[in-house]
Structures are given as structure tokens and as C-alpha cells.
Amino acid sequence: DKKIGMKARINGALNISLNLVKQNLQNHRLILPCLQVLRVYSTNSVNAVSLGKNGVVELMFKIIGPFSKKNTSLMKVALDTLAALLKSKTNARRAVDRGYVQLLLTIYVDWHRHDSRHRYMLIRKGVLQCIKSVTNIKLGRKAFIDANGMKILYNTSQECLAVRTLDPLVNTSSLIMRKCFPKNRLPLPTIKSAFHFQLPVIPASGPVAQLYNLPPDDESDDNDDAESEIETENDDDKDQHFKNDDIETDINKLKPRQELGRPIEELKMYEQFFPELSENFQVKRPAFLELPKKDSIKDSSLHQQNDQRNLLPSCQCLSQEIVKGLDRISLQNSAKNDQYYGTGCVIKKECKTSLTTLACSKPCEHVSPCGSSLFEGSSVQLGKLCCAGVDSEEDDSRSSSSGEQVMLEVSDVSPVHDCDLYIEMVKTTKSIPEYSEVAYPDYFGHIPPPFKEPILERPYGVQRTKISQDIERLIHQNDIIDRVVYDLDNLNCSVPEEADVLKFNSKFESGNLRKVIQIRKNEYDLILNSDINSNHYHQWFYFEVSGMKTGIGYRFNIINCEKSNSQFNYGMQPLMYSVQEALNSRPCWTRVGTDICYYKNHFSRSSIAAGGQKGKSYYTITFTVTFQHKDDVCYFAYHYPYTYSTLKMHLQKLESMHNPQQIYFRQDVLCETLAGNSCPLVTITAMPESNYYEHICQFRNRPYVFLSARVHPGETNASWVMKGTLEYLMSNNPSAQSLRESYIFKIIPMLNPDGVINGNHRCSLSGEDLNRQWQNPNPDLHPTIYHAKGLLQYLAAIKRLPLVYCDYHGHSRKKNVFMYGCSIKETMWHTNVNAASCDLMEDPGYRTLPKILSQTAPAFCMGSCSFVVEKSKESTARVVVWREIGVQRSYTMESTLCGCDQGKYKVRK
């Protein structure tokens, strides 16, 4: 009965039970059941306060005591009752005022020393539970520290590590020590980014000004970090109804409403990005048809489209027929002699690819100096620039022999990495820190490792061990070096050449590392830079390390991450690129690191950086690496880097390598970013079969598919998926040819170039998440979103809504690939508002594309897909394009940053 405590209080049973205990302290047979009853009563917070006022806390300390083999059952029940009572803030303060924290530690040490056979583990754990309860308040934590509790619990828990059955004691001790570890601020002059960009003048009033007056948003969507000392004393222990309050329940808001949002005359500016709708390819028309005079590019495309539709009734049904045929698009089975490279890429073995030779006999002024001679007079053979594992012939044969396994084939025109072209692209890239160096992996290029990389199995107790090592810093402070070896805030920071320390650098495109502190001889704390014009969003990292020795395990701790959990706890490893390996013809990013874990640390976040929430802490990614080569230059990254300069290089390669007689490929500049970088817009479709009128008609009436990616800079896998998409669409594969003949693909491969260039994780230079600006984008602050939305609004204005809109993202906490879509009914099913949605008619076509992918792509997981519309996502691309533009098949496609736990790409050790 969950209300037994309240009933006991109302009927006077509390005082009766308490009096029985007071009157029979020496009668252990009678007092035991009375304590069991009080333990149940104390779970009610009001009862706990009432009993505390009547001296029950002091009474419990008369019953519990040092080690004794007598009356252990009574001792255990008394400790459980005391732990329940001390959950009350009032009782915890009373215990602290009377010095009971020191007494509890003394009792625990006594039982720990005498219980050599570990027969009384439950009693020892009961004492720890009491300490855990009293340290929930600030006074209790201070009393614990003053009583040398950190050292006591650290020493006792270390002695328990050898016995696996004592893990509950070690874990509880670890929780108490982490909670009581003194909170520190990050060792930074300011939590704001080390770089600053002057934004355009913000108007004094209006929605943009209101937006900037708000406190910064918090990326983390968990609120369980805050330690609350608020005590709720409700008479009724009401059942809690758990529901997602973020789900939109207003049907009027859910129903798509096509709104242009901008005047038609203003939208005509986007006509220049759709020349395929007016291109005539020197039309040869039938004699019985008369075409109107050709309109100039400056004439309104709205009138032009209406004229074409009125003139060509035979073409009106083409788009609808192709829409109906979406489910019938068949993807060819992969051949047995194909080889898998990366996301959606299969390389035919008979396809010969020329390799690029990089000669390093002459120093390059654009490449950062490494202080090593290992690069002199060396050369390396570089192949295709890709980022994933290679499937063996056996795996390919198994998949093809399994019957209906379907898989996308590769592009035959995957761009070859061009070092010289990359440098040319870098020269036109504008960064806020004005980078003058180029990272070796981006310059050299890289190929997939020639083996499968399994998801790492996490050793038992690794997180507990790392936390214990952190606690050692507080206990044994004399062993700490605490030397700054890299600091963006202090450019004069230098380390003596003879010092045995690693050297760090991140002053290159997409690099992110703000400060490095040497903690112990081979251990370093790393602090990431905030997104520019922001004071948070730390997750993406990309930095260089040199000056290492072999045979030594170097521990790296990235100490200012913000998300509450990460795939680093579930098998993910950081990536490393060795320049020495590249010079030995093995230019690969490989998964490295042991003893990897992700956990909450003792560095506190300010309420400003935490979106107004108090008590939030940062998180640590820790990993240990043993380097293979002495004095190598190695790069570490959160995920496979993909820079803005790399994108420009790939697009130029695609444009130069395609067959213009077969493929219509066009690259435009949609707009300029805040820093003056161009945002590319790509159009891909098939050239008309001929320049006859009917073929031109079919060409112009193909439905649009609109794709975008990399709105969040730290999600580099979105760019790799986009790279695979572009190369596939440009390939000679029959399925790709069929797609080109059926659709016109409008693609924005990088929505946030500035964020990518400057190493941001989430934001643009405005300090805002661009995927939360689609409702009301500002042309000055969010130009790429404003004009991307303008393209879609223009298509809606000329009655050419895209068949599909998909925005590519990466996911840090889930495995596989999956989609988020929009559905009114499925949103309503997750709420209590079922009656209103019963009569709703909704086309289930929004599930078509995810269903196709689940049947054709081994990495795609239909079970992870969701079609619920949440209030917090109302301003995202997916929801706005669905609700305002009217695109039913509007998706966010999420790709894991880790790997797959299903299908053929699930890799086991």
C-alpha cells in the first residue's frame, strides 16, 4: 500500500511505534519489528520530518554501533531506517549538527576492518547508504570532506577491488566520493569561445532582437544532472503519470498549412537557380504545335510555368505517375565481385583507379611544420578518399547468396584526392582565426583501413577505475604536475624543448582544441573551444599530437563535454591518423584507444552556459593511446573529418569528371555566409533523351528531390553520407541512371560552412543552432537557411513541391541509420488526445521511403524511426518543410557516429 505511511500518521500509529521503540531499547526481540514498521513509515517525507522532530534520528544512533557479531539483524534494519530518515533535508541537517557524519565514517571503518570474511556486507552497505543520504545536502558534503571522508572511502574501496562480491560497496563509495568531490570551474579566463566574430547590427526590436535577449539554449536534453535539495512533503504519494510533454497535441498546429511566407515577387529571385525549368536544349518541336516566344531569364518563371502547363496537356500526368512509382523503384543486387567502401559505396574490382603520388621532398608552405625529419624525401601512394571499412570477398558472397539481399552499387567516378587542388580550395576558404596551416590528413587524403573495425568491448569496471584515478588528484596532490602545454588564450604559452611532454596543435580548418594541461607525466586534460559567439556546445574535437614515445600509454581526458551520455560508453573509439603510417603507404583513419569511457566529472557548468539550469556538470571522454612510432605526428578526431575545402574539391572533381552528354550537373552559389564563404547548390538529373519536344517536356516535369546536410558542423558523418549520395547519383550505375531520369535532385551539401571551417560543434557564427531557425530565418544572421527555405518556397509558389525533402544528420547516442518524419496520427497516438484524431485522414506515404531503405540498406533500422512531431522541433527543417511548405515526405536522416548492431555491418571481435 503506497499510502500506508499517510494512513499510519492520520491514525496515530507513528507515535505508538516510536514510543514502543523508546520503551524497549533493551528488548531486541520486540524492537526489531517496531523498527521494520518505522522503516516503512519513513519512506513518506512528511513522516520522516515528524519522526525526526521526535528524536528518532538520535534514537537510531543509540542502536547502531561498532563491529559486533550480536544482533546483526537489528543493526541492518536500524541502518535502513536511518538511511530513509536522512533523505529528509531536515533530518540530514540534524545529523550534521550533531556530528554524526564523523560517527558514521568511524563505524564504517570499524566494520570494514573486522569483517575480513565479508559476511556482513549488507551492514557495511547500510552505513554507506546513510552517508549517501546525508551528503545529499551541501552541509553534509562539507562535513564529509572535513572528516577526511574522501581518503577514508578511497582507501577502503581500493581494498575491496580484489573481491568481486564487494562491488556494491565500491560502487556506492564511488557515488559518494563523486558527489562530494569539490566542484571546480574550468581553468579558463572565460567560458566563451576563444574566437569572436562581429555580427551584423541587430535591430532594436522585433523577433530577432527578442531572440538575442534570451539566455543561450542548452543542447543537452536531460535535466537529471541538477542536484536538488528541495524537499516535497506531500501528504498524498500520488501516482505519477509519465508522458512526453514535448509532443505537440494541438491538431491545428499539426495540420500542414502551405504558407509562402514571402511575397511572390520576392521569391522570383530564386528563378535563377532553376534554369532546368526553362532550358530548351534547342527544341525540335512537332510541326502541329506552336511554341510561344522564348521568354528571357528575367521574365517571371511563374508565368512561364503556367504557359507550359496550359500548352502541354500531355505532360501533366508525368509527375504524378512518377510519384506513384516511388515504391516500384528497384535497386539492383550487388555483384559478387563488388567491394564495399563507406556509406552506400561499392567499388567494382575491375574498375581501375589511378593513384595520386604525393612527393614531400620539398617543404610545403601551407602544411604546418612538425619539427620532424620523417617527411623529407618521402612519397606516398594515395587512393580514393573514403572513410569506412572494407568488406571481404566472403562477406560479399554471403550477402549475395542469401537471396533477396539488396544493396546500392557504387559510383564509378568516386573522386581521386587531389592534393594540389585541395590547397587551391583552402586558399579561398575564410576562417575567423585566419588559419595558415593545413592538417596532414586533409592534405594527404586517406583510404579505408583494409580490415573490419569491430565495436570495442568495454572492460569491466573501467569507468570506476578512471573515477578513482581522478579522486587521487584530490588526495595525492603532490603527484600532480598541472602544467599548461597548449593554450589558445595565451599565444605565448610555451614548453621547454627538453621537457618530456607531448606537443599539441589545432590551428587548422575544422580543428578544435583550446587548452591542454599536463596532469601527470603521461596524462593530459584537454579543453575544447566553445562554438564561436557561444559559451557552450563542446563535443567535436580535431587536433594534432607530436613528440611522442613508443611503448608508453598516454591518457587523454577531454573534460568539458556536455551531453549526458555518449557512444563512447558503448564501443565507440576516437579516430587517429598517423602521418608516419601515411608515408608507409597506409594513409588511414583508424579507431584507437583503450580504457575508453564517458562520465560526469567535477567541473561545474555555469547556469548561463547550462541554459539557466543550476548544478549541471561537464562530462569527460577519457581514452589511452600507445603510439607505434616515435616522434610521429598524429591527429585525433571525434569522427572522420570532412572540411569545407574538401567539399569544394569534391564538387569540382565531380563537375570535371562527369559526362555532360548524359548527366545534367550544375553547381551554383546559393548565397554567402556571414564570413563570406559560398554555400554551394548542386543540381543533378539526366539530360533529356534528345532535344525533341516530348523529351524536353519529360525533362522539365520530373519531380524534385531536395537534399541537404551538415547544418551541425560536428556531425561529419552527414557529409560522408552526402558524398556517397553525390557520387552514386553521378555514377554509371543503372539504378542511378534510373533515378536521374525520374527526378531532379536539388542538393545543398553543406548548410553551415562557417561552423565547419571554424571547428564548431553545433552553431554557425551567429552562435545559434541553424536547425532551430527555419520558422523565421533572418537573411543577415542565417543566410543559408533563409535562402534554402526560399528555394522551397519558390517551388511551392510554382506548384512544383518536392516529392522528398531529407536533411542528413549524425547521431551520437544511437547506432545504425534511421529517419525522423512527420505524421499527425502517430503524434496523436503518443498522447491522450485520441478522440480528436480518430477521424483524421492521412496518407501513409510518409513511411514509404524509410520502408524502402529498411529493405535495401543493411545499416538502416526501421525500429529507430519516429514520425512524432515535438514542440521543441517545430523550428527544425523537417517540421517546417512539412508544415509550411507542404512536403509530406519531409525527413531528418540520422547516421550513427559509432557503428551498427544489426545486419551485415554488425562487426564482432
Coordinates of C-alpha atoms in Angstrom, one line a residue, residues 209-428:
A209 CA 16.1 41.2 -31.1
Q210 CA 13.9 39.2 -28.8
L211 CA 15.8 36.1 -29.7
Y212 CA 19.1 37.6 -28.7
N213 CA 17.7 38.8 -25.4
L214 CA 17.0 35.2 -24.4
P215 CA 19.6 33.2 -22.4
P216 CA 21.5 30.7 -24.5
D217 CA 19.9 27.5 -25.3
D218 CA 21.2 24.3 -23.8
E219 CA 22.0 21.5 -26.2
S220 CA 21.6 18.8 -23.6
D221 CA 18.1 17.5 -23.4
D222 CA 18.5 15.9 -20.0
N223 CA 17.7 17.5 -16.7
D224 CA 18.8 14.8 -14.4
D225 CA 22.2 16.3 -13.7
A226 CA 21.0 19.0 -11.3
E227 CA 21.3 18.1 -7.6
S228 CA 18.2 19.4 -5.9
E229 CA 17.9 20.0 -2.2
I230 CA 14.2 20.9 -2.5
E231 CA 12.1 18.6 -0.3
T232 CA 8.5 18.0 -1.2
E233 CA 6.3 16.9 1.7
N234 CA 3.1 15.9 0.1
D235 CA 0.5 14.2 2.2
D236 CA -0.5 12.1 -0.7
D237 CA 2.0 10.0 -2.5
K238 CA 0.2 10.4 -5.8
D239 CA 1.0 8.1 -8.7
Q240 CA 3.0 9.8 -11.3
H241 CA 1.8 9.8 -14.9
F242 CA 4.8 9.8 -17.2
K243 CA 4.1 11.4 -20.5
N244 CA 6.1 13.3 -23.0
D245 CA 5.0 16.9 -22.5
D246 CA 7.1 17.9 -25.6
I247 CA 4.7 16.2 -28.0
E248 CA 2.5 18.6 -29.9
T249 CA -1.2 18.0 -29.1
D250 CA -2.8 20.9 -30.9
I251 CA -4.2 19.4 -34.1
N252 CA -4.5 22.9 -35.7
K253 CA -0.8 23.3 -35.3
L254 CA -0.1 19.8 -36.6
K255 CA -2.1 20.2 -39.8
P256 CA 0.2 21.2 -42.6
R257 CA -0.6 24.7 -43.8
Q258 CA 1.0 25.8 -47.0
E259 CA 2.3 29.3 -46.5
L260 CA 4.7 31.0 -48.8
G261 CA 5.7 33.4 -46.0
R262 CA 7.2 35.8 -48.6
P263 CA 5.7 37.8 -51.5
I264 CA 5.7 36.0 -54.8
E265 CA 7.5 39.0 -56.4
E266 CA 10.3 38.5 -53.8
L267 CA 10.5 34.8 -54.5
K268 CA 11.2 35.4 -58.2
M269 CA 14.8 36.0 -57.2
Y270 CA 15.2 32.2 -56.9
E271 CA 14.2 31.6 -60.6
Q272 CA 17.9 31.8 -61.5
F273 CA 18.6 28.6 -59.5
F274 CA 16.1 26.6 -61.7
P275 CA 17.3 27.0 -65.3
E276 CA 16.3 23.4 -65.9
L277 CA 12.7 24.5 -65.9
S278 CA 13.3 26.8 -68.9
E279 CA 16.2 25.1 -70.7
N280 CA 15.1 24.2 -74.2
F281 CA 18.2 22.3 -75.4
Q282 CA 17.5 23.7 -79.0
V283 CA 14.0 22.2 -79.0
K284 CA 12.9 20.4 -82.2
R285 CA 9.1 20.6 -81.8
P286 CA 6.4 18.8 -83.8
A287 CA 5.0 20.9 -86.7
F288 CA 1.5 20.9 -85.4
L289 CA 2.4 22.6 -82.1
E290 CA 3.3 26.2 -81.8
L291 CA 5.5 27.4 -79.0
P292 CA 5.2 30.9 -77.6
K293 CA 8.2 33.2 -78.0
K294 CA 11.0 32.2 -75.7
D295 CA 11.0 34.2 -72.5
S296 CA 14.2 35.7 -71.3
I297 CA 15.7 34.6 -68.0
K298 CA 14.5 37.8 -66.4
D299 CA 10.8 37.1 -67.1
S300 CA 8.7 35.6 -64.4
S301 CA 9.1 31.8 -64.1
L302 CA 5.6 31.7 -62.6
H303 CA 4.0 32.8 -65.9
Q304 CA 6.4 30.6 -67.8
Q305 CA 5.4 27.5 -65.9
N306 CA 1.7 28.3 -66.3
D307 CA 2.1 28.8 -70.0
Q308 CA 3.9 25.5 -70.3
R309 CA 1.3 23.6 -68.3
N310 CA -1.6 25.1 -70.4
L311 CA 0.2 24.4 -73.7
L312 CA 1.3 20.8 -72.9
P313 CA -1.6 18.8 -71.5
S314 CA 0.2 15.5 -72.5
C315 CA 2.9 16.2 -69.9
Q316 CA 0.7 17.0 -66.9
C317 CA 0.4 13.4 -65.7
L318 CA 4.1 12.6 -65.8
S319 CA 4.9 13.8 -62.3
Q320 CA 2.0 12.0 -60.8
E321 CA 2.9 8.8 -62.5
I322 CA 6.5 9.0 -61.2
V323 CA 5.2 9.7 -57.7
K324 CA 3.1 6.6 -57.8
G325 CA 6.1 4.7 -59.0
L326 CA 8.2 5.6 -56.0
D327 CA 7.5 2.3 -54.3
R328 CA 8.4 0.4 -57.5
I329 CA 12.0 1.7 -57.9
S330 CA 14.1 -1.4 -57.9
L331 CA 17.8 -1.3 -56.9
Q332 CA 20.0 -3.9 -58.5
N333 CA 21.6 -6.6 -56.5
S334 CA 25.3 -6.1 -55.9
A335 CA 27.6 -8.3 -57.9
K336 CA 29.7 -10.9 -56.2
N337 CA 32.9 -9.3 -57.2
D338 CA 32.0 -5.9 -55.8
Q339 CA 33.8 -4.4 -52.8
Y340 CA 32.1 -2.2 -50.2
Y341 CA 33.7 1.2 -49.3
G342 CA 32.0 3.5 -46.9
T343 CA 28.4 4.6 -46.9
G344 CA 26.5 3.5 -49.9
C345 CA 29.6 2.8 -52.0
V346 CA 30.5 -0.4 -53.8
I347 CA 33.7 -0.4 -55.8
K348 CA 33.9 -2.8 -58.7
K349 CA 37.1 -4.8 -58.6
E350 CA 37.7 -4.5 -62.3
C351 CA 37.5 -0.7 -62.0
K352 CA 40.9 0.8 -62.2
T353 CA 41.6 3.9 -60.3
S354 CA 44.7 6.0 -60.8
L355 CA 46.6 6.8 -57.7
T356 CA 47.9 10.2 -56.8
T357 CA 51.5 10.4 -55.7
L358 CA 52.4 12.9 -53.1
A359 CA 56.1 13.9 -53.1
C360 CA 57.3 15.5 -49.9
S361 CA 60.9 16.2 -51.0
K362 CA 60.1 19.9 -50.9
P363 CA 58.5 21.6 -47.9
C364 CA 55.1 23.0 -48.5
E365 CA 54.4 26.4 -47.0
H366 CA 50.8 25.5 -46.5
V367 CA 51.5 22.5 -44.3
S368 CA 52.1 23.0 -40.6
P369 CA 55.7 22.3 -39.5
C370 CA 56.1 19.2 -37.4
G371 CA 59.6 19.5 -36.2
S372 CA 60.5 16.1 -37.6
S373 CA 62.6 14.9 -40.5
L374 CA 60.5 11.9 -41.2
F375 CA 58.6 13.7 -44.0
E376 CA 61.7 14.6 -46.0
G377 CA 62.3 12.8 -49.3
S378 CA 59.3 10.6 -48.9
S379 CA 56.4 9.8 -51.1
V380 CA 53.1 8.0 -50.6
Q381 CA 50.5 6.4 -52.9
L382 CA 47.1 7.8 -52.2
G383 CA 43.8 6.2 -53.4
K384 CA 40.2 7.2 -53.2
L385 CA 39.2 9.4 -50.3
C386 CA 36.8 7.3 -48.2
C387 CA 36.1 6.7 -44.5
A388 CA 34.9 3.3 -43.7
G389 CA 35.8 -0.4 -43.6
V390 CA 36.1 -2.9 -46.4
D391 CA 34.1 -6.0 -46.7
S392 CA 35.9 -9.2 -47.6
E393 CA 35.0 -11.3 -50.6
E394 CA 33.5 -13.9 -48.3
D395 CA 31.0 -11.4 -46.8
D396 CA 30.0 -10.2 -50.3
S397 CA 29.5 -13.7 -51.5
R398 CA 27.4 -14.5 -48.4
S399 CA 25.2 -11.4 -48.8
S400 CA 24.6 -12.1 -52.5
S401 CA 23.9 -15.8 -52.0
S402 CA 21.3 -15.1 -49.3
G403 CA 18.7 -14.5 -51.9
E404 CA 17.0 -11.1 -51.8
Q405 CA 19.7 -9.0 -50.2
V406 CA 19.6 -5.7 -52.0
M407 CA 22.3 -3.1 -51.9
L408 CA 23.2 0.2 -53.6
E409 CA 26.0 -0.1 -56.1
V410 CA 28.9 2.3 -56.1
S411 CA 29.7 5.3 -58.1
D412 CA 32.3 4.5 -60.7
V413 CA 33.5 8.1 -60.6
S414 CA 34.5 8.4 -57.0
P415 CA 36.8 11.5 -56.9
V416 CA 40.5 10.9 -56.6
H417 CA 42.0 13.0 -53.9
D418 CA 44.0 15.9 -55.4
C419 CA 46.5 17.5 -53.0
D420 CA 47.2 20.5 -55.2
L421 CA 43.5 21.1 -55.9
Y422 CA 42.8 20.9 -52.1
I423 CA 45.4 23.6 -51.4
E424 CA 43.8 25.8 -54.1
M425 CA 40.4 25.3 -52.3
V426 CA 42.0 26.2 -48.9
K427 CA 43.3 29.5 -50.3
T428 CA 39.7 30.7 -50.9

